Coordinates of C-alpha atoms in Angstrom, one line a residue:
M1 CA -0.1 -0.2 0.0
P2 CA 1.8 3.3 -1.5
V3 CA 2.3 5.8 1.8
P4 CA 1.0 9.3 1.4
A5 CA 2.8 11.7 0.8
R6 CA 3.5 13.9 3.9
K7 CA 1.6 17.4 3.4
R8 CA 3.5 20.4 3.7
R9 CA 2.7 23.0 5.8
R10 CA 1.8 26.5 4.4
R11 CA 3.5 29.1 5.6
T12 CA 1.2 32.3 6.7
P13 CA 2.0 35.5 4.5
G14 CA 3.7 36.9 8.4
Q15 CA 5.8 34.6 8.2
I16 CA 6.7 34.8 5.0
A17 CA 7.3 38.1 5.0
R18 CA 9.7 37.3 8.2
G19 CA 11.8 34.9 6.3
V20 CA 12.5 38.2 3.6
R21 CA 13.2 40.7 6.7
R22 CA 15.4 38.0 8.1
R23 CA 17.3 37.4 4.9
A24 CA 17.2 40.7 4.1
R25 CA 19.4 41.8 7.6
R26 CA 21.7 39.0 6.5
L27 CA 22.7 39.9 3.1
V28 CA 22.9 43.2 4.1
G29 CA 25.3 42.0 7.4
R30 CA 26.8 40.6 4.8
L31 CA 27.2 43.6 2.8
R32 CA 28.0 45.9 5.3
H33 CA 31.5 43.2 6.1
V34 CA 32.5 43.5 3.0
W35 CA 32.4 47.3 2.5
R36 CA 34.1 47.8 5.9
R37 CA 37.1 44.5 5.0
S38 CA 37.5 45.6 2.0
L39 CA 39.5 49.2 0.7
Q40 CA 39.8 48.5 -2.5
L41 CA 35.1 47.9 -2.8
R42 CA 35.1 51.2 -1.2
V43 CA 37.8 53.0 -3.9
V44 CA 36.0 52.1 -7.4
T45 CA 32.9 52.0 -5.6
S46 CA 33.2 55.8 -4.5
T47 CA 34.7 56.4 -7.4
L48 CA 32.3 54.8 -10.0
V49 CA 29.9 56.8 -8.5
L50 CA 31.5 60.1 -8.6
S51 CA 32.5 59.0 -12.0
M52 CA 28.6 58.6 -12.8
A53 CA 27.6 62.2 -10.8
V54 CA 30.4 63.6 -12.9
V55 CA 28.6 61.8 -16.7
V56 CA 25.1 62.3 -15.8
V57 CA 25.9 65.9 -15.1
L58 CA 28.7 66.4 -18.4
G59 CA 26.0 64.7 -19.9
V60 CA 23.3 66.6 -19.2
F61 CA 24.6 69.9 -19.8
L62 CA 26.0 68.3 -23.3
M63 CA 22.3 67.6 -24.1
Q64 CA 20.5 70.2 -23.7
S65 CA 23.2 72.4 -25.6
I66 CA 22.8 69.9 -28.3
V67 CA 18.9 70.0 -28.5
A68 CA 18.8 73.8 -28.2
S69 CA 21.2 74.1 -31.1
V70 CA 19.3 71.4 -33.5
L71 CA 16.2 73.3 -31.8
T72 CA 16.9 76.4 -32.8
S73 CA 18.4 76.0 -36.6
T74 CA 14.9 74.3 -37.7
E75 CA 13.6 76.9 -35.5
V76 CA 15.2 80.1 -37.6
S77 CA 14.2 78.1 -41.0
A78 CA 11.4 77.7 -40.4
V79 CA 10.6 81.1 -38.9
E80 CA 11.8 82.3 -41.8
E81 CA 10.3 79.6 -44.5
S82 CA 7.3 80.5 -42.7
R83 CA 7.3 84.6 -43.4
A84 CA 8.2 84.6 -46.7
N85 CA 5.2 82.1 -47.9
I86 CA 2.8 84.3 -45.2
A87 CA 3.6 87.1 -48.1
T88 CA 3.0 84.9 -50.5
A89 CA -0.5 83.8 -49.3
S90 CA -1.3 87.4 -48.6
G91 CA -1.5 88.4 -52.6
Y92 CA -4.2 85.3 -52.6
L93 CA -6.4 86.0 -49.3
T94 CA -6.7 89.5 -49.9
Q95 CA -9.7 89.6 -52.7
P96 CA -13.0 89.7 -50.7
V97 CA -14.5 86.1 -49.4
D98 CA -16.9 85.1 -52.4
S99 CA -14.7 86.4 -55.6
T100 CA -12.9 84.7 -58.0
D101 CA -9.2 84.4 -58.8
I102 CA -8.2 83.1 -62.8
T103 CA -4.8 81.6 -62.5
Q104 CA -2.9 81.2 -65.1
D105 CA -3.5 76.7 -65.1
A106 CA -7.2 77.8 -63.9
T107 CA -7.4 80.7 -67.1
A108 CA -5.7 77.1 -70.0
Q109 CA -8.6 74.9 -68.7
G110 CA -11.0 77.4 -69.0
Q111 CA -12.1 76.8 -64.9
T112 CA -12.3 79.2 -61.5
M113 CA -10.6 78.6 -58.5
N114 CA -11.3 80.3 -54.9
P115 CA -8.7 81.7 -53.3
V116 CA -8.2 79.9 -50.3
D117 CA -7.8 76.8 -52.3
A118 CA -5.2 78.8 -54.6
A119 CA -3.0 79.5 -51.7
A120 CA -2.6 76.3 -50.1
R121 CA -2.0 75.3 -53.7
A122 CA 0.6 77.4 -53.9
L123 CA 2.0 76.7 -50.1
T124 CA 1.7 73.2 -51.4
D125 CA 3.9 73.8 -54.6
R126 CA 6.2 75.9 -52.4
S127 CA 6.7 73.5 -49.6
G128 CA 7.9 70.7 -51.5
G129 CA 6.3 68.2 -48.8
R130 CA 9.1 69.3 -46.0
Y131 CA 6.1 70.4 -44.1
D132 CA 2.0 71.0 -44.5
V133 CA 0.1 74.8 -44.5
V134 CA -2.8 75.0 -43.1
I135 CA -4.9 77.5 -43.1
L136 CA -8.5 78.6 -41.5
N137 CA -10.8 81.4 -41.1
E138 CA -12.9 81.6 -37.6
G139 CA -15.8 83.8 -39.7
S140 CA -16.1 81.7 -43.0
V141 CA -17.9 78.0 -42.6
G142 CA -16.4 75.6 -44.9
E143 CA -12.8 77.8 -46.1
G144 CA -10.4 75.7 -43.7
R145 CA -7.9 73.8 -45.5
A146 CA -5.2 71.7 -45.0
S147 CA -2.3 69.6 -47.0
G148 CA -1.3 66.7 -46.4
Q149 CA -3.6 64.1 -44.2
I150 CA -3.3 67.1 -41.1
D151 CA -6.3 67.0 -38.1
W152 CA -6.6 71.2 -38.1
S153 CA -8.4 70.5 -34.3
S154 CA -4.8 69.5 -32.7
I155 CA -3.3 72.9 -32.9
P156 CA -3.1 74.7 -29.4
A157 CA -6.6 76.6 -28.8
L158 CA -3.9 79.7 -26.9
L159 CA -1.7 79.3 -30.5
R160 CA -5.1 80.1 -32.2
E161 CA -5.6 82.3 -29.6
K162 CA -2.3 84.4 -29.6
V163 CA -2.6 84.7 -33.5
Q164 CA -6.1 85.6 -33.7
S165 CA -5.1 88.5 -31.0
S166 CA -1.6 90.0 -33.3
E167 CA -1.2 92.3 -35.8
E168 CA -0.7 91.6 -39.3
Q169 CA 1.4 89.3 -40.5
S170 CA 3.1 88.7 -37.2
L171 CA 4.7 84.7 -36.1
W172 CA 4.1 82.5 -33.0
D173 CA 5.6 79.2 -32.6
Q174 CA 5.1 75.8 -30.3
T175 CA 5.9 72.8 -30.8
V176 CA 2.8 70.3 -29.7
K177 CA 2.3 67.1 -31.0
I178 CA 0.3 67.0 -34.0
R179 CA -2.2 64.2 -35.0
Y180 CA -2.4 62.8 -38.9
I181 CA -5.6 61.1 -40.1
G182 CA -4.9 57.1 -40.0
A183 CA -2.1 57.7 -38.1
K184 CA -2.4 56.2 -33.9
Q185 CA -0.3 58.3 -32.6
P186 CA 1.1 62.3 -32.3
E187 CA 3.9 63.2 -33.7
S188 CA 6.0 66.3 -32.2
A189 CA 5.9 69.2 -35.1
W190 CA 7.2 72.9 -35.0
V191 CA 4.0 75.0 -35.9
V192 CA 4.3 79.1 -36.7
G193 CA 0.8 80.4 -37.1
G194 CA 0.6 83.9 -37.8
R195 CA -2.5 86.6 -39.8
V196 CA -3.2 87.8 -43.4
N197 CA -6.3 89.9 -44.2
G198 CA -8.2 90.4 -40.7
T199 CA -9.2 86.5 -40.0
Y200 CA -7.4 83.9 -42.3
E201 CA -4.8 82.1 -39.9
I202 CA -2.0 80.4 -41.3
Y203 CA -0.5 77.5 -39.6
H204 CA 3.0 75.8 -41.4
V205 CA 2.8 72.8 -39.3
F206 CA 7.5 71.7 -39.4
P207 CA 7.6 67.7 -38.1
L208 CA 10.8 67.4 -36.1
G209 CA 10.6 63.5 -36.3
E210 CA 14.3 63.6 -38.1
E211 CA 15.7 66.2 -35.3
E212 CA 14.1 63.6 -32.9
K213 CA 16.0 61.0 -34.7
T214 CA 19.4 62.6 -34.8
L215 CA 18.6 64.0 -31.1
L216 CA 17.4 59.5 -30.4
T217 CA 20.9 58.7 -31.7
V218 CA 22.8 61.8 -30.2
Q219 CA 22.0 61.2 -26.7
Q220 CA 23.2 56.2 -27.1
M221 CA 25.6 57.8 -28.4
V222 CA 26.3 59.9 -25.2
F223 CA 25.0 57.2 -22.7
G224 CA 27.4 55.0 -24.5
A225 CA 30.0 56.9 -24.1
G226 CA 29.2 57.5 -20.6
A227 CA 29.0 54.6 -19.7
A228 CA 31.7 53.2 -21.1
L229 CA 33.9 56.3 -19.3
V230 CA 32.7 54.3 -16.2
L231 CA 33.1 51.9 -16.5
L232 CA 36.6 52.6 -18.4
L233 CA 37.7 54.7 -14.7
A234 CA 36.4 52.3 -12.2
G235 CA 38.9 50.0 -14.3
V236 CA 41.4 52.7 -13.7
A237 CA 41.1 52.8 -10.5
S238 CA 40.7 49.7 -9.3
L239 CA 44.2 48.5 -10.9
V240 CA 45.1 51.6 -9.3
T241 CA 43.8 50.3 -5.7
R242 CA 45.1 46.8 -6.8
Q243 CA 48.4 48.0 -6.9
V244 CA 48.0 49.8 -3.9
V245 CA 46.1 48.2 -1.9
T246 CA 48.1 44.4 -2.4
P247 CA 51.2 45.3 -1.1
V248 CA 49.3 46.7 2.2
R249 CA 47.4 43.2 2.3
L250 CA 50.8 41.7 2.1
A251 CA 51.7 43.9 4.6
R252 CA 48.5 42.8 7.0
Q253 CA 49.6 39.4 6.6
A254 CA 52.9 39.0 7.2
A255 CA 52.6 41.3 10.4
E256 CA 49.6 38.8 11.7
R257 CA 52.2 36.2 10.9
L258 CA 55.4 38.2 13.0
A259 CA 52.8 38.3 15.5
A260 CA 51.7 34.9 15.7
G261 CA 55.4 34.1 16.5
R262 CA 57.1 33.7 12.7
L263 CA 59.9 35.8 13.7
E264 CA 61.5 35.1 10.6
E265 CA 58.3 37.2 7.9
R266 CA 59.7 39.0 5.4
L267 CA 58.0 41.5 3.0
K268 CA 59.8 41.4 -0.4
V269 CA 61.1 45.1 -2.2
R270 CA 60.7 45.9 -5.2
G271 CA 62.0 49.3 -6.8
E272 CA 62.0 52.5 -4.7
D273 CA 59.0 54.0 -4.2
D274 CA 56.5 54.4 -1.0
L275 CA 55.3 51.7 -0.8
A276 CA 59.1 50.0 -1.5
R277 CA 60.4 52.0 1.4
L278 CA 57.2 50.4 3.5
A279 CA 58.2 47.4 3.1
T280 CA 62.6 47.9 3.8
S281 CA 61.0 49.6 7.1
F282 CA 58.9 46.9 7.9
N283 CA 61.8 44.5 7.4
E284 CA 63.8 46.7 9.5
M285 CA 61.2 46.7 12.5
A286 CA 61.2 43.1 12.0
S287 CA 64.8 42.0 12.3
N288 CA 64.6 44.7 15.2
L289 CA 62.4 42.6 16.9
A290 CA 63.3 39.9 16.3
V291 CA 66.4 40.8 18.3
K292 CA 64.4 42.3 20.8
I293 CA 62.2 39.2 21.4
H294 CA 65.1 37.0 21.3
Q295 CA 67.1 39.1 24.3
L296 CA 64.1 39.1 26.0
E297 CA 63.8 35.0 26.7
E298 CA 67.5 35.2 27.2
L299 CA 67.1 38.1 29.2
S300 CA 64.1 35.2 31.0
Q301 CA 65.6 32.5 30.0
V302 CA 68.7 33.8 32.4
Q303 CA 66.2 34.9 35.6
R304 CA 64.1 31.6 35.5
Q305 CA 66.7 29.6 35.6
F306 CA 68.9 31.3 38.1
V307 CA 65.3 31.3 40.4
S308 CA 65.8 27.5 39.7
D309 CA 69.3 27.2 40.6
V310 CA 69.0 28.7 43.4
S311 CA 65.9 27.2 45.1
H312 CA 67.8 23.9 44.6
E313 CA 70.6 25.1 45.7
L314 CA 69.1 26.3 48.7
R315 CA 68.0 23.4 49.9
T316 CA 70.9 21.9 50.2
P317 CA 72.4 24.9 53.6
L318 CA 68.6 24.5 54.4
T319 CA 68.3 21.2 55.3
T320 CA 71.1 21.5 57.4
V321 CA 69.7 24.9 59.3
R322 CA 66.4 22.8 59.8
M323 CA 67.8 19.9 61.3
A324 CA 70.2 21.5 63.4
A325 CA 67.1 24.0 64.0
D326 CA 64.9 21.5 65.3
L327 CA 67.6 19.8 67.9
L328 CA 67.9 23.7 69.5
Y329 CA 64.5 23.9 69.6
E330 CA 63.7 20.7 71.0
G331 CA 66.2 21.7 73.6
R332 CA 65.3 24.7 74.0
E333 CA 63.7 23.9 77.1
D334 CA 67.2 23.6 78.8
F335 CA 68.1 27.4 77.8
D336 CA 67.6 30.8 78.9
A337 CA 64.6 32.8 77.9
S338 CA 66.5 34.6 75.5
S339 CA 68.5 31.6 73.9
A340 CA 64.9 29.4 73.8
R341 CA 63.2 32.4 72.1
A342 CA 65.4 32.2 69.3
A343 CA 65.3 29.3 68.5
E344 CA 61.3 29.4 68.5
L345 CA 61.7 32.3 66.2
M346 CA 64.2 30.6 64.0
Q347 CA 61.9 27.5 63.7
N348 CA 59.3 30.0 62.8
Q349 CA 61.1 32.1 59.8
L350 CA 63.1 28.9 58.4
E351 CA 59.6 27.1 57.2
R352 CA 58.9 30.6 56.1
F353 CA 61.9 30.5 54.5
E354 CA 60.9 26.6 52.8
S355 CA 57.1 28.2 52.7
M356 CA 58.9 30.7 50.2
L357 CA 61.3 28.3 48.4
A358 CA 58.5 25.6 48.0
D359 CA 56.5 28.7 46.1
L360 CA 59.4 29.4 43.9
L361 CA 59.8 26.3 42.7
E362 CA 56.4 26.2 41.5
I363 CA 56.8 29.7 39.6
S364 CA 59.5 28.4 37.9
R365 CA 57.9 25.0 36.5
Y366 CA 54.7 27.9 36.0
D367 CA 57.7 29.8 34.6
A368 CA 59.0 27.0 32.4
G369 CA 55.6 25.6 31.1
A370 CA 56.4 22.3 33.4
A371 CA 53.6 22.3 35.4
T372 CA 50.5 19.7 34.4
L373 CA 47.4 18.3 36.0
D374 CA 46.6 15.0 37.4
L375 CA 42.8 15.1 36.8
D376 CA 40.1 13.5 39.2
P377 CA 36.6 13.9 39.6
V378 CA 35.9 14.8 42.8
D379 CA 33.5 16.3 45.6
M380 CA 34.0 20.1 45.4
R381 CA 32.2 19.9 49.0
D382 CA 35.5 17.1 50.3
V383 CA 37.8 19.6 48.7
V384 CA 35.7 22.8 50.4
L385 CA 36.3 21.2 53.8
R386 CA 39.6 19.6 53.8
A387 CA 41.1 23.1 53.2
V388 CA 38.9 24.4 55.6
G389 CA 40.4 22.2 58.1
D390 CA 44.0 22.7 57.0
S391 CA 42.9 26.5 57.8
E392 CA 40.9 26.5 61.0
T393 CA 44.2 26.4 62.7
L394 CA 45.5 29.2 62.2
A395 CA 41.6 31.1 62.2
E396 CA 41.2 30.2 65.8
R397 CA 44.5 32.0 66.1
Q398 CA 43.1 35.4 64.7
A399 CA 39.7 34.8 66.0
T400 CA 38.5 33.8 62.6
R401 CA 35.5 31.9 62.1
F402 CA 34.2 30.2 59.0
E403 CA 31.2 29.9 58.1
L404 CA 30.4 26.9 55.3
R405 CA 27.2 27.5 53.2
L406 CA 27.3 23.7 50.5
P407 CA 24.3 22.8 48.7
N408 CA 23.1 19.4 49.7
E409 CA 24.0 17.9 46.2
P410 CA 27.2 16.7 45.2
C411 CA 29.2 19.1 42.8
M412 CA 31.6 16.8 41.4
A413 CA 34.2 18.3 38.8
E414 CA 37.3 17.2 37.0
V415 CA 40.6 18.3 38.7
D416 CA 44.2 18.8 40.4
S417 CA 42.6 18.2 43.7
R418 CA 45.8 18.8 45.4
R419 CA 45.9 22.4 43.1
V420 CA 42.9 23.2 44.2
E421 CA 43.0 22.6 47.5
R422 CA 46.0 25.2 47.6
I423 CA 43.5 27.8 45.7
L424 CA 41.2 27.5 48.2
R425 CA 44.0 27.4 51.4
N426 CA 45.7 30.5 49.9
L427 CA 42.7 32.6 49.4
L428 CA 41.3 31.6 53.3
F429 CA 45.2 32.7 54.6
N430 CA 44.3 36.1 52.6
A431 CA 40.8 36.1 54.0
I432 CA 42.1 35.8 57.6
E433 CA 45.6 38.3 56.9
H434 CA 42.6 41.3 55.7
G435 CA 39.8 40.2 57.9
E436 CA 40.5 41.9 60.8
G437 CA 39.4 38.9 63.6
K438 CA 35.5 39.4 61.4
D439 CA 33.8 35.8 60.0
I440 CA 34.6 34.6 56.8
V441 CA 32.0 33.2 54.3
V442 CA 32.6 30.1 52.2
T443 CA 30.4 29.4 49.6
L444 CA 29.9 26.6 47.0
G445 CA 28.0 26.5 44.4
A446 CA 27.8 24.4 41.2
D447 CA 25.1 24.6 37.7
R448 CA 25.3 22.5 34.1
D449 CA 28.7 23.4 33.3
A450 CA 30.8 25.1 36.0
V451 CA 31.6 25.3 38.7
A452 CA 32.7 28.1 41.7
V453 CA 33.3 29.1 45.2
A454 CA 33.9 31.6 46.4
V455 CA 35.9 33.0 49.9
R456 CA 33.6 36.6 51.1
D457 CA 36.2 38.3 53.7
H458 CA 34.4 41.2 55.8
G459 CA 37.5 43.6 56.5
V460 CA 39.8 46.2 54.7
G461 CA 38.3 45.6 51.0
L462 CA 39.9 46.4 47.6
K463 CA 40.7 49.4 46.4
A464 CA 39.4 50.8 42.6
G465 CA 42.2 49.0 40.4
E466 CA 43.5 47.0 42.7
E467 CA 41.1 43.6 42.1
T468 CA 43.3 42.9 39.3
M469 CA 46.8 43.8 41.1
V470 CA 46.4 42.0 44.0
F471 CA 47.1 38.8 41.6
D472 CA 50.7 40.0 40.8
R473 CA 54.0 38.6 42.4
F474 CA 55.2 40.4 45.7
W475 CA 52.2 42.8 45.7
R476 CA 51.0 44.4 48.8
A477 CA 47.3 46.8 49.3
D478 CA 49.8 48.7 52.0
P479 CA 53.6 48.4 52.2
S480 CA 53.7 49.5 54.6
R481 CA 51.7 46.7 56.7
A482 CA 53.5 43.8 58.0
R483 CA 52.8 40.0 57.4
T484 CA 50.8 38.5 60.5
I485 CA 51.1 35.0 59.4
G486 CA 54.2 35.0 57.2
G487 CA 53.4 34.6 54.3
T488 CA 55.1 34.9 50.8
G489 CA 53.7 36.7 48.9
L490 CA 53.0 34.2 46.2
G491 CA 50.0 32.5 47.6
L492 CA 47.4 34.4 45.3
A493 CA 50.5 34.4 41.9
I494 CA 50.0 30.7 42.0
S495 CA 46.8 30.6 43.2
R496 CA 46.4 32.2 39.8
E497 CA 48.2 30.2 37.7
D498 CA 46.6 27.1 38.9
A499 CA 43.6 28.0 37.9
M500 CA 44.6 29.1 34.3
L501 CA 46.2 26.0 34.2
H502 CA 42.3 24.8 35.3
G503 CA 41.2 26.5 31.9
G504 CA 39.3 28.6 34.6
W505 CA 39.1 32.2 36.1
L506 CA 40.1 33.7 39.4
Q507 CA 38.8 36.9 40.4
A508 CA 38.1 39.0 43.2
W509 CA 36.2 41.8 44.3
G510 CA 36.2 44.7 47.5
A511 CA 35.3 47.8 48.3
P512 CA 37.0 50.1 51.3
G513 CA 35.3 49.1 54.0
E514 CA 33.1 46.1 52.4
G515 CA 35.0 43.9 52.2
S516 CA 36.6 41.4 49.8
Q517 CA 36.0 38.1 47.9
F518 CA 37.3 36.1 45.4
R519 CA 35.7 33.4 43.4
L520 CA 37.0 30.5 42.3
S521 CA 35.2 28.8 38.8
L522 CA 36.3 25.7 37.2
P523 CA 35.0 23.9 34.1
R524 CA 32.5 21.0 35.9
V525 CA 34.4 19.0 32.2
A526 CA 37.8 19.0 32.1
G527 CA 38.9 21.0 28.7
S528 CA 35.7 22.2 28.1
P529 CA 35.4 26.6 27.8
L530 CA 33.9 28.0 30.7
R531 CA 31.8 31.2 29.8
G532 CA 30.0 32.4 33.2
S533 CA 30.1 31.7 37.4
P534 CA 27.4 30.1 39.0
L535 CA 28.2 32.4 42.0
P536 CA 28.2 36.7 41.6
L537 CA 31.4 37.7 41.9
V538 CA 29.8 41.1 43.7
P539 CA 28.1 40.1 46.9
P540 CA 24.3 39.8 47.0
E541 CA 23.7 41.9 50.4
V542 CA 26.4 44.7 48.8
E543 CA 24.7 44.4 45.3
M544 CA 21.3 44.5 47.3
R545 CA 22.1 47.3 49.7
R546 CA 23.4 49.9 46.7
T547 CA 20.3 48.7 44.9
W548 CA 17.8 49.7 48.3
R549 CA 20.1 53.5 47.8
G550 CA 18.6 54.6 44.2
H551 CA 14.9 54.4 46.5
A552 CA 14.1 57.1 49.1
T553 CA 12.0 54.5 51.2
P554 CA 13.0 50.7 51.6
V555 CA 10.6 48.8 52.0
L556 CA 12.2 45.3 51.6
T557 CA 14.3 43.9 54.1
P558 CA 17.1 41.9 53.6
A559 CA 16.5 37.9 52.8
P560 CA 19.3 35.3 54.4
V561 CA 21.3 34.2 51.9
E562 CA 20.6 30.8 50.5
A563 CA 22.8 27.7 50.5
A564 CA 24.5 28.2 47.0
P565 CA 23.0 31.3 45.3
R566 CA 22.7 30.2 41.0
A567 CA 23.7 33.9 39.4
R568 CA 24.6 33.0 36.4
E569 CA 26.7 35.6 34.8
N570 CA 27.4 35.5 31.5
V571 CA 30.7 37.6 31.1
D572 CA 34.3 36.5 28.9
A573 CA 37.2 35.8 31.7
G574 CA 39.0 37.9 30.0
A575 CA 37.1 40.3 31.7
F576 CA 39.1 39.6 34.8
D577 CA 42.7 38.6 34.0
A578 CA 44.9 40.2 36.1
E579 CA 47.6 39.8 33.6

């Protein structure tokens, strides 16, 4: 049994109109993109438009001059011919209307001829078929004559009024459309009229067919020559622009390859013009840049090697000093008070020295590009709890408490748990250092693509611009303030490197008197791009207070912050990059 064909759903007129508008916008967008990116297209188009404008203006002026010249010569000859004809016709039409004129031809034939017929015959013979003659007499019925097939009713009434009200043998002319009996369309003609013998009107109709053909031919020639000139100018502009744009395009491509790290890229130098000098200058710049970059790479390599070597070399004497310091620290009870205090201070400073060496070694690994990740799917709640547990001893000494806001469901993510715990410990230590003994809020949030941990303190906060500087190596917000927990000044810098190694973000927010908040955002699946964070960077209570300040009378009370707020921030990681 054949399967019935599937009926195609008919689109409504509104859907069709929206589709057309959508395609039009897409096409306009493509054209705008091509227009912005192509210098050659803009130059050629501008040249084409300007050339068309110039050719149109010149063509109109030229056609007007030609038309005026042709019509003027036709008018002069028509007026002279009409004046002579009217003088001839006046000799026939001066007799009374009811009299007869015996012409030589009529006498020879024994016939009589009406003066109007005689005048019409004489004027027709003079025209030689080049023009037609119409004789009218408004005062007598049946005295109208016309040579050829002219419909004399097509002579404009305004022209007849002028002729009738003019003096004897005064001429009036006008371009009109004359109808011919049996013709489908009226034709253009130059009509010259005059009054004779009081009541007679004589009109000479000069056809303008030949003149119109001539003008049409000239117009076609002017149009063709103008179009050819415009195309020629566009071709010339395209050729000239190509000669300029092609070297610039090659320079742009070479600059892009140079920026991508191909320092050996150079341009070919041809000739001695400005473009050749540009290529020469570009090559000199590239050579100098390559030399400078090579020198900086060598200097950076020496610096990294020095830090690594010093860090490694210091470990051997540090181990010996550490062994001696441990012995002194263990036997401090047998020393006097000053010696026991010196043993304790030496022990504390050696611990700080060891921590600094470890951080320097870690920084040197990042600088050398040797840092790697040991990824495992872990529950971020466990990572947060372990980092908080490692920081509790220090928090108790500073009289600081932790407030944890963790979700009830597991927050699984593919991370290097050792590095993430180090990030969180550094954030917690920093919060304890600057929290002034106030509570520290640790919030964990997650969505489908990312997990985030926010560490919020209520201490001195950060000034404007310090939210990026805080991740610099050895940077301190207040240089005059001494460290109270023995930090090395490299913790946040290493934390940022760890976050970037995961493809995540480490961002900071702070305000004087409001405290600060650091947010770590990581993708749940290793290698996937991070497009947003489940937690807001600005604490919700601060954002809420800013909103209330814009109202004259606040009528709401602050709602308690939930365990895992899910405010999505569609931001780019580069906006918060500390580099």
